[in-house]
Amino acid sequence: MSAFDQLDRATLARLLPELLLCGHLIDRSGMAHCIGAFGRPGMTAVAIEEWQVASPVYTRRMRRALRIEGDGVDTIFKGLQLDIGAPPQFMDFRYRVEDHDHGEFWLDHCGALLDVEPMGPEFVVAMCHDVEDPTFDATALATNPYAQVRPIHRPPRTPADRHPMCAWTVTIDPSHVPPPVPPNSELVANSAAALLDLPDIDPADEGQSDYAGPLLSDLRFDDFSKSALVRMADEVCLQHHLLTLGFLIAVRARTDQAADIGRKQFAGIAGITSERLRAALDLDDDPAALATVLRLHPAWNPLPYTGIEITETADSVSVRLPRDSGAVADGVWPALLDADHLAPLEAMARGVNPRSYVRAVAADRSGWSAEIALAAQPFREATEVAITRFSKGAGFAFADRGIPLPLTVV
């Protein structure tokens, strides 16, 4: 069962880039609060740790789902195309494959860099050197343990408008000694999110059911079947949760205020994501629209992981959260909410209608419920949402790039 089954194929194709981009923006919310709590060095360490433990897990999941086989650089690049770390166009990865063991990628547009450059060269170095070196390798190693990702050039940019913004080689060399497995990797690899079973893609469904063919310059989601798009959407939502799990593990190791930081991270990305989903689906701001956005919000998906229930009336929406679910067991976003901590849900609702307010209405042994209704006047935007809106990704618009070209060397 998937919440995305309710959508037609064209709508799902439009939604997939949104889910990938919103996953990328999780760090625009979370890292701001880590800077406040731990300073720039501590923030950098958290970013490294969360991506190192999360990206190999969800890369392997997506490869299995879409029958992405092999262990060459083209397979590594396919994984990047379906990674919240590299959402299409906003992080405009371009690829060149020389052979099984050699390739390059570069970024013609890096939204993350454009967000960070105004903060100064120290933050640019932290992102483009300190974070990228171990995390690019971690993602590549999920496909081949002998893969290495190394810079050709990278920011700080000289000259200031240098394009491409960065460029990297990927080399597979059997003499390469893989780095040690990062601490806490097993916690994430054995999480409910990592081990969740989802329905297989129906190969008889109209459209492309896998990505077993050649590497393409861009993924055109319209070419995939509805069954494939539903599975991809659920997998991308799991990427959100796995990254958040890595984030919370890293934060908990540094402070006893991890739940508070996690809720702030959740609130910031929850509001921006609701806004983007509403716009992408061209919805109104009434309770029916809110119910639709909530049902599709990555915080509440996949349904077998969260167990969330959304119901609506003419003037309100009810959210039922179970006490027993994979998401609660993992301690990710749904586990951070209770009757005394509703700010993330408020931010989520106000991304659809700024007049939304939330109150807890019922609780029992199996779960608890909150009701969302409308006040007479709009509420002021939450600080956490305003911080996340700093990213140019909050207002980024995708473009139709036409038919992609195959890149794999034959």
Coordinates of C-alpha atoms in Angstrom, one line a residue:
M1 CA 0.0 0.0 0.0
S2 CA 1.4 3.4 -1.0
A3 CA -0.1 6.9 -0.6
F4 CA 1.3 7.6 -4.1
D5 CA -1.0 5.1 -5.7
Q6 CA -3.7 7.8 -5.7
L7 CA -1.8 9.8 -8.3
D8 CA -1.7 9.3 -12.1
R9 CA 1.6 8.7 -13.9
A10 CA 2.1 12.3 -15.1
T11 CA 1.5 13.7 -11.6
L12 CA 4.0 11.2 -10.1
A13 CA 6.6 12.2 -12.7
R14 CA 6.2 15.8 -11.8
L15 CA 6.4 15.0 -8.1
L16 CA 9.6 12.9 -8.1
P17 CA 12.0 15.9 -8.6
E18 CA 10.2 17.7 -5.9
L19 CA 10.7 14.9 -3.4
L20 CA 14.4 14.7 -4.3
L21 CA 14.9 18.4 -3.9
C22 CA 13.1 18.6 -0.6
G23 CA 15.3 15.8 0.7
H24 CA 18.3 17.8 -0.3
L25 CA 17.0 20.8 1.6
I26 CA 16.8 18.9 4.9
D27 CA 20.3 20.0 5.6
R28 CA 19.5 23.7 4.9
S29 CA 17.2 23.3 8.0
G30 CA 19.2 21.0 10.2
M31 CA 22.7 22.4 9.7
A32 CA 21.7 25.9 10.7
H33 CA 20.8 24.7 14.2
C34 CA 23.9 22.6 14.4
I35 CA 26.0 25.7 13.8
G36 CA 24.3 27.3 16.7
A37 CA 24.8 24.3 18.9
F38 CA 28.2 23.1 17.9
G39 CA 29.9 25.8 15.8
R40 CA 31.1 25.3 12.2
P41 CA 33.5 22.4 13.0
G42 CA 30.7 20.5 14.8
M43 CA 28.2 21.2 12.1
T44 CA 30.7 19.9 9.5
A45 CA 31.2 16.7 11.5
V46 CA 27.5 16.0 11.8
A47 CA 27.0 16.5 8.1
I48 CA 29.8 14.0 7.3
E49 CA 28.5 11.5 9.7
E50 CA 24.9 11.6 8.6
W51 CA 25.6 11.3 4.8
Q52 CA 28.3 8.6 5.4
V53 CA 25.9 6.3 7.2
A54 CA 22.7 7.0 5.2
S55 CA 23.7 7.3 1.5
P56 CA 25.2 3.8 1.1
V57 CA 22.0 2.3 2.6
Y58 CA 19.5 4.1 0.4
T59 CA 21.7 3.8 -2.7
R60 CA 21.6 0.0 -2.4
R61 CA 17.9 0.1 -1.9
M62 CA 17.2 2.1 -5.0
R63 CA 19.5 0.0 -7.0
R64 CA 17.6 -3.2 -6.0
A65 CA 14.3 -1.5 -6.7
L66 CA 15.2 -0.4 -10.2
R67 CA 17.4 -3.4 -11.2
I68 CA 20.5 -1.1 -11.5
E69 CA 23.1 -3.8 -11.8
G70 CA 26.9 -3.7 -12.2
D71 CA 29.7 -2.2 -10.3
G72 CA 31.2 0.3 -12.8
V73 CA 31.3 4.1 -12.8
D74 CA 28.1 4.2 -14.9
T75 CA 26.3 2.4 -12.1
I76 CA 27.7 4.8 -9.5
F77 CA 26.3 7.7 -11.6
K78 CA 22.9 6.1 -11.9
G79 CA 22.7 6.0 -8.1
L80 CA 23.6 9.7 -7.9
Q81 CA 20.7 10.5 -10.3
L82 CA 18.2 9.1 -7.8
D83 CA 19.9 10.5 -4.6
I84 CA 18.5 13.4 -2.5
G85 CA 22.1 14.6 -2.4
A86 CA 22.0 15.3 -6.1
P87 CA 18.5 16.5 -7.0
P88 CA 18.1 17.1 -10.7
Q89 CA 18.9 20.6 -12.1
F90 CA 19.3 22.2 -8.6
M91 CA 22.4 20.1 -8.3
D92 CA 23.1 19.8 -12.0
F93 CA 25.4 16.8 -12.2
R94 CA 26.8 16.1 -15.7
Y95 CA 28.6 12.8 -16.5
R96 CA 31.2 11.3 -18.7
V97 CA 32.0 7.6 -18.8
E98 CA 35.4 6.6 -20.2
D99 CA 35.2 2.9 -19.4
H100 CA 34.1 0.6 -16.5
D101 CA 36.7 2.0 -14.2
H102 CA 37.0 5.6 -15.2
G103 CA 34.7 8.6 -15.5
E104 CA 34.1 12.2 -14.5
F105 CA 31.2 14.3 -13.3
W106 CA 30.9 18.0 -12.9
L107 CA 28.2 20.5 -11.7
D108 CA 27.0 23.0 -14.2
H109 CA 24.8 24.4 -11.4
C110 CA 25.2 23.8 -7.7
G111 CA 22.4 25.2 -5.7
A112 CA 24.1 24.2 -2.4
L113 CA 27.2 26.3 -3.4
L114 CA 25.1 29.3 -4.2
D115 CA 23.5 29.0 -0.8
V116 CA 26.8 28.8 1.0
E117 CA 29.0 31.2 -0.9
P118 CA 27.5 34.3 0.8
M119 CA 28.5 32.8 4.1
G120 CA 32.2 33.0 3.3
P121 CA 35.1 30.8 2.1
E122 CA 35.3 28.9 5.4
F123 CA 31.8 27.5 4.9
V124 CA 32.6 26.8 1.3
V125 CA 35.7 24.8 2.2
A126 CA 33.7 23.0 4.9
M127 CA 31.1 21.8 2.4
C128 CA 33.1 21.3 -0.8
H129 CA 36.2 19.8 0.9
D130 CA 35.6 18.6 4.4
V131 CA 32.2 17.1 3.7
E132 CA 32.4 16.1 0.1
D133 CA 35.6 14.1 0.3
P134 CA 34.4 11.4 2.7
T135 CA 30.7 11.4 1.6
F136 CA 31.3 11.2 -2.2
D137 CA 33.5 8.2 -1.5
A138 CA 30.8 6.7 0.9
T139 CA 28.2 6.9 -1.9
A140 CA 30.5 5.4 -4.5
L141 CA 31.7 2.6 -2.2
A142 CA 28.1 1.4 -2.0
T143 CA 28.5 0.3 -5.6
N144 CA 32.2 -0.7 -5.7
P145 CA 34.5 -0.9 -2.6
Y146 CA 37.5 0.1 -4.8
A147 CA 35.9 3.3 -6.1
Q148 CA 37.6 6.7 -5.4
V149 CA 36.1 10.1 -6.1
R150 CA 38.7 12.9 -6.4
P151 CA 38.5 16.6 -7.3
I152 CA 39.8 18.1 -10.6
H153 CA 38.8 21.5 -9.3
R154 CA 36.3 22.7 -6.7
P155 CA 35.3 25.9 -4.8
P156 CA 36.2 28.4 -3.5
R157 CA 35.8 29.4 -7.1
T158 CA 38.6 31.3 -8.9
P159 CA 37.5 33.3 -10.7
A160 CA 34.3 33.9 -8.7
D161 CA 32.0 32.9 -11.6
R162 CA 33.9 29.8 -12.6
H163 CA 31.9 27.1 -14.5
P164 CA 31.5 24.3 -14.2
M165 CA 31.3 25.0 -10.5
C166 CA 33.3 21.8 -9.7
A167 CA 34.6 18.7 -11.4
W168 CA 35.6 15.3 -10.1
T169 CA 37.1 12.0 -11.4
V170 CA 35.8 8.6 -10.4
T171 CA 38.3 5.8 -10.6
I172 CA 37.9 2.1 -9.7
D173 CA 41.2 0.6 -8.7
P174 CA 41.6 -2.8 -7.1
S175 CA 44.7 -1.6 -5.3
H176 CA 42.7 1.0 -3.4
V177 CA 42.2 0.1 0.3
P178 CA 38.6 0.9 1.2
P179 CA 38.3 3.3 4.2
P180 CA 37.1 1.9 7.6
V181 CA 33.3 1.5 8.0
P182 CA 32.1 4.7 9.6
P183 CA 30.8 4.5 13.2
N184 CA 27.1 3.9 13.6
S185 CA 26.8 2.5 10.1
E186 CA 25.2 -0.7 11.5
L187 CA 22.6 1.3 13.4
V188 CA 21.4 2.7 10.2
A189 CA 21.9 -0.4 8.1
N190 CA 19.8 -2.4 10.6
S191 CA 17.1 0.2 11.1
A192 CA 13.4 -0.4 10.3
A193 CA 13.8 2.1 7.3
A194 CA 16.7 0.2 5.9
L195 CA 15.0 -3.2 6.2
L196 CA 11.5 -2.1 5.1
D197 CA 10.0 -4.3 2.4
L198 CA 8.0 -2.5 -0.3
P199 CA 6.0 -4.0 -3.3
D200 CA 8.1 -4.9 -6.3
I201 CA 7.6 -2.8 -9.5
D202 CA 5.2 -4.4 -11.9
P203 CA 7.1 -5.1 -15.1
A204 CA 3.9 -5.4 -17.1
D205 CA 2.9 -1.8 -16.3
E206 CA 3.0 0.7 -19.2
G207 CA 6.3 2.5 -19.3
Q208 CA 9.9 1.9 -18.2
S209 CA 9.9 -0.5 -15.2
D210 CA 13.6 -0.3 -14.3
Y211 CA 16.9 1.6 -15.0
A212 CA 18.8 -1.5 -16.3
G213 CA 19.6 0.1 -19.6
P214 CA 22.3 2.6 -20.4
L215 CA 23.2 5.6 -18.2
L216 CA 21.2 8.6 -19.4
S217 CA 22.3 12.3 -19.3
D218 CA 19.1 13.1 -17.4
L219 CA 16.3 11.0 -16.0
R220 CA 13.0 11.8 -17.6
F221 CA 10.5 10.5 -15.0
D222 CA 7.7 10.6 -17.5
D223 CA 9.2 7.6 -19.2
F224 CA 8.8 5.4 -16.2
S225 CA 5.7 3.3 -15.5
K226 CA 3.3 4.3 -12.7
S227 CA 4.4 1.3 -10.7
A228 CA 8.1 2.3 -11.0
L229 CA 7.3 5.9 -10.0
V230 CA 5.3 4.8 -7.0
R231 CA 8.2 2.7 -5.8
M232 CA 10.7 5.5 -6.5
A233 CA 8.6 8.0 -4.5
D234 CA 8.4 5.7 -1.5
E235 CA 12.2 5.1 -1.8
V236 CA 13.0 8.8 -1.9
C237 CA 10.8 9.3 1.2
L238 CA 12.8 6.6 2.9
Q239 CA 16.0 8.6 1.9
H240 CA 14.6 11.5 3.9
H241 CA 14.1 9.3 7.0
L242 CA 17.5 7.6 6.7
L243 CA 19.3 10.9 6.4
T244 CA 17.4 12.2 9.4
L245 CA 18.2 9.1 11.3
G246 CA 21.9 9.6 10.6
F247 CA 21.5 13.3 11.6
L248 CA 19.9 12.5 14.9
I249 CA 22.4 9.8 15.7
A250 CA 25.2 12.3 15.2
V251 CA 23.5 15.0 17.1
R252 CA 22.6 12.7 20.1
A253 CA 26.3 11.9 20.4
R254 CA 27.0 15.6 21.0
T255 CA 24.2 16.9 23.2
D256 CA 21.2 15.9 25.3
Q257 CA 19.2 18.5 23.4
A258 CA 19.0 16.3 20.2
A259 CA 15.2 16.1 20.3
D260 CA 14.9 19.8 20.3
I261 CA 17.3 20.2 17.4
G262 CA 15.6 17.5 15.6
R263 CA 12.2 19.2 15.9
K264 CA 13.6 22.4 14.6
Q265 CA 15.1 20.6 11.6
F266 CA 11.7 18.9 11.1
A267 CA 9.7 22.1 11.3
G268 CA 11.9 23.9 8.8
I269 CA 11.8 21.3 6.1
A270 CA 8.2 20.3 6.8
G271 CA 6.9 23.8 5.9
I272 CA 9.0 24.3 2.8
T273 CA 8.1 20.8 1.5
S274 CA 4.4 21.4 2.0
E275 CA 4.7 24.7 0.0
R276 CA 6.4 23.0 -2.8
L277 CA 4.1 20.0 -2.9
R278 CA 1.0 22.3 -3.0
A279 CA 2.5 24.3 -5.8
A280 CA 3.6 21.3 -7.8
L281 CA 0.1 19.8 -7.5
D282 CA -1.6 23.1 -8.2
L283 CA -3.8 22.8 -5.1
D284 CA -6.0 25.3 -3.3
D285 CA -5.5 26.1 0.4
D286 CA -8.7 24.4 1.8
P287 CA -8.8 21.3 4.1
A288 CA -9.0 19.0 1.1
A289 CA -5.8 20.4 -0.3
L290 CA -4.2 20.1 3.1
A291 CA -5.2 16.5 3.4
T292 CA -3.7 15.7 0.0
V293 CA -0.4 17.4 0.9
L294 CA -0.2 15.6 4.2
R295 CA -0.9 12.2 2.6
L296 CA 1.9 12.8 0.2
H297 CA 4.4 14.5 2.5
P298 CA 7.7 12.6 2.8
A299 CA 7.5 12.9 6.6
W300 CA 4.5 10.5 6.6
N301 CA 5.7 8.1 3.9
P302 CA 6.1 5.3 3.0
L303 CA 2.8 4.3 4.8
P304 CA 4.1 0.9 5.9
Y305 CA 6.9 2.7 7.7
T306 CA 4.9 5.4 9.4
G307 CA 1.3 4.0 9.7
I308 CA -0.1 7.6 9.5
E309 CA -3.8 8.1 8.9
I310 CA -5.2 11.3 7.5
T311 CA -9.0 12.1 7.5
E312 CA -10.8 15.3 6.5
T313 CA -14.0 17.1 7.1
A314 CA -15.4 20.2 5.5
D315 CA -13.4 22.5 7.8
S316 CA -10.6 20.4 9.4
V317 CA -8.1 17.6 8.9
S318 CA -7.2 15.0 11.5
V319 CA -3.8 13.3 11.7
R320 CA -3.6 9.9 13.6
L321 CA 0.0 8.8 14.6
P322 CA 0.5 5.3 15.9
R323 CA 2.7 4.6 18.9
D324 CA 4.0 1.5 17.2
S325 CA 5.6 1.9 13.7
G326 CA 9.0 1.5 12.0
A327 CA 9.4 5.3 12.1
V328 CA 8.7 5.4 15.9
A329 CA 11.1 2.5 16.5
D330 CA 13.8 4.4 14.5
G331 CA 13.1 7.6 16.4
V332 CA 12.8 9.7 13.3
W333 CA 10.3 12.5 12.5
P334 CA 7.0 11.0 13.7
A335 CA 8.6 10.0 17.0
L336 CA 9.5 13.7 17.7
L337 CA 5.9 14.7 17.8
D338 CA 3.5 14.6 20.8
A339 CA 0.8 16.7 22.3
D340 CA 3.4 19.1 23.7
H341 CA 5.5 19.3 20.5
L342 CA 3.3 20.2 17.6
A343 CA 5.5 22.9 15.9
P344 CA 6.6 20.7 13.0
L345 CA 3.0 19.7 12.2
E346 CA 2.0 23.4 12.4
A347 CA 4.7 24.4 10.0
M348 CA 3.6 21.6 7.6
A349 CA 0.0 22.7 7.7
R350 CA 0.9 26.4 7.3
G351 CA 2.8 25.5 4.2
V352 CA -0.6 25.0 2.7
N353 CA -2.6 27.6 4.6
P354 CA -0.9 30.1 7.0
R355 CA -4.1 30.3 9.0
S356 CA -3.7 26.6 10.1
Y357 CA -3.5 25.8 13.8
V358 CA -3.0 22.4 15.5
R359 CA -4.3 20.9 18.7
A360 CA -4.0 17.4 20.1
V361 CA -7.5 15.9 20.5
A362 CA -7.3 12.2 21.5
A363 CA -4.9 9.6 22.7
D364 CA -5.0 5.9 23.6
R365 CA -2.6 3.0 23.9
S366 CA -2.3 2.6 20.2
G367 CA -1.8 6.2 19.1
W368 CA -2.8 9.8 19.3
S369 CA -4.5 12.3 17.1
A370 CA -4.2 16.0 16.2
E371 CA -6.7 18.2 14.5
I372 CA -5.8 21.0 12.1
A373 CA -8.3 23.8 11.6
L374 CA -8.3 27.4 10.4
A375 CA -8.0 30.5 12.4
A376 CA -9.4 33.9 11.3
Q377 CA -6.0 35.4 10.6
P378 CA -2.7 34.0 9.3
F379 CA 0.1 33.1 11.7
R380 CA 3.6 34.5 11.3
E381 CA 6.0 32.2 9.6
A382 CA 8.0 30.0 12.0
T383 CA 11.7 30.9 12.4
E384 CA 12.7 27.4 11.4
V385 CA 10.9 27.7 8.1
A386 CA 12.4 31.2 7.4
I387 CA 15.8 29.8 8.0
T388 CA 15.3 27.0 5.5
R389 CA 13.8 29.5 3.0
F390 CA 17.3 31.0 2.9
S391 CA 18.1 28.3 0.4
K392 CA 17.5 29.1 -3.3
G393 CA 16.0 25.7 -3.4
A394 CA 12.9 26.9 -1.7
G395 CA 11.8 28.7 -4.8
F396 CA 13.7 26.7 -7.5
A397 CA 11.8 25.9 -10.7
F398 CA 12.4 22.7 -12.8
A399 CA 12.6 22.9 -16.6
D400 CA 11.7 20.4 -19.3
R401 CA 15.0 19.3 -20.8
G402 CA 13.6 17.0 -23.5
I403 CA 14.8 13.6 -24.5
P404 CA 17.9 12.5 -22.6
L405 CA 21.0 11.0 -24.3
P406 CA 22.6 7.7 -23.4
L407 CA 26.2 8.2 -22.0
T408 CA 27.4 4.6 -21.5
V409 CA 30.5 3.7 -23.5
V410 CA 29.8 0.5 -25.5

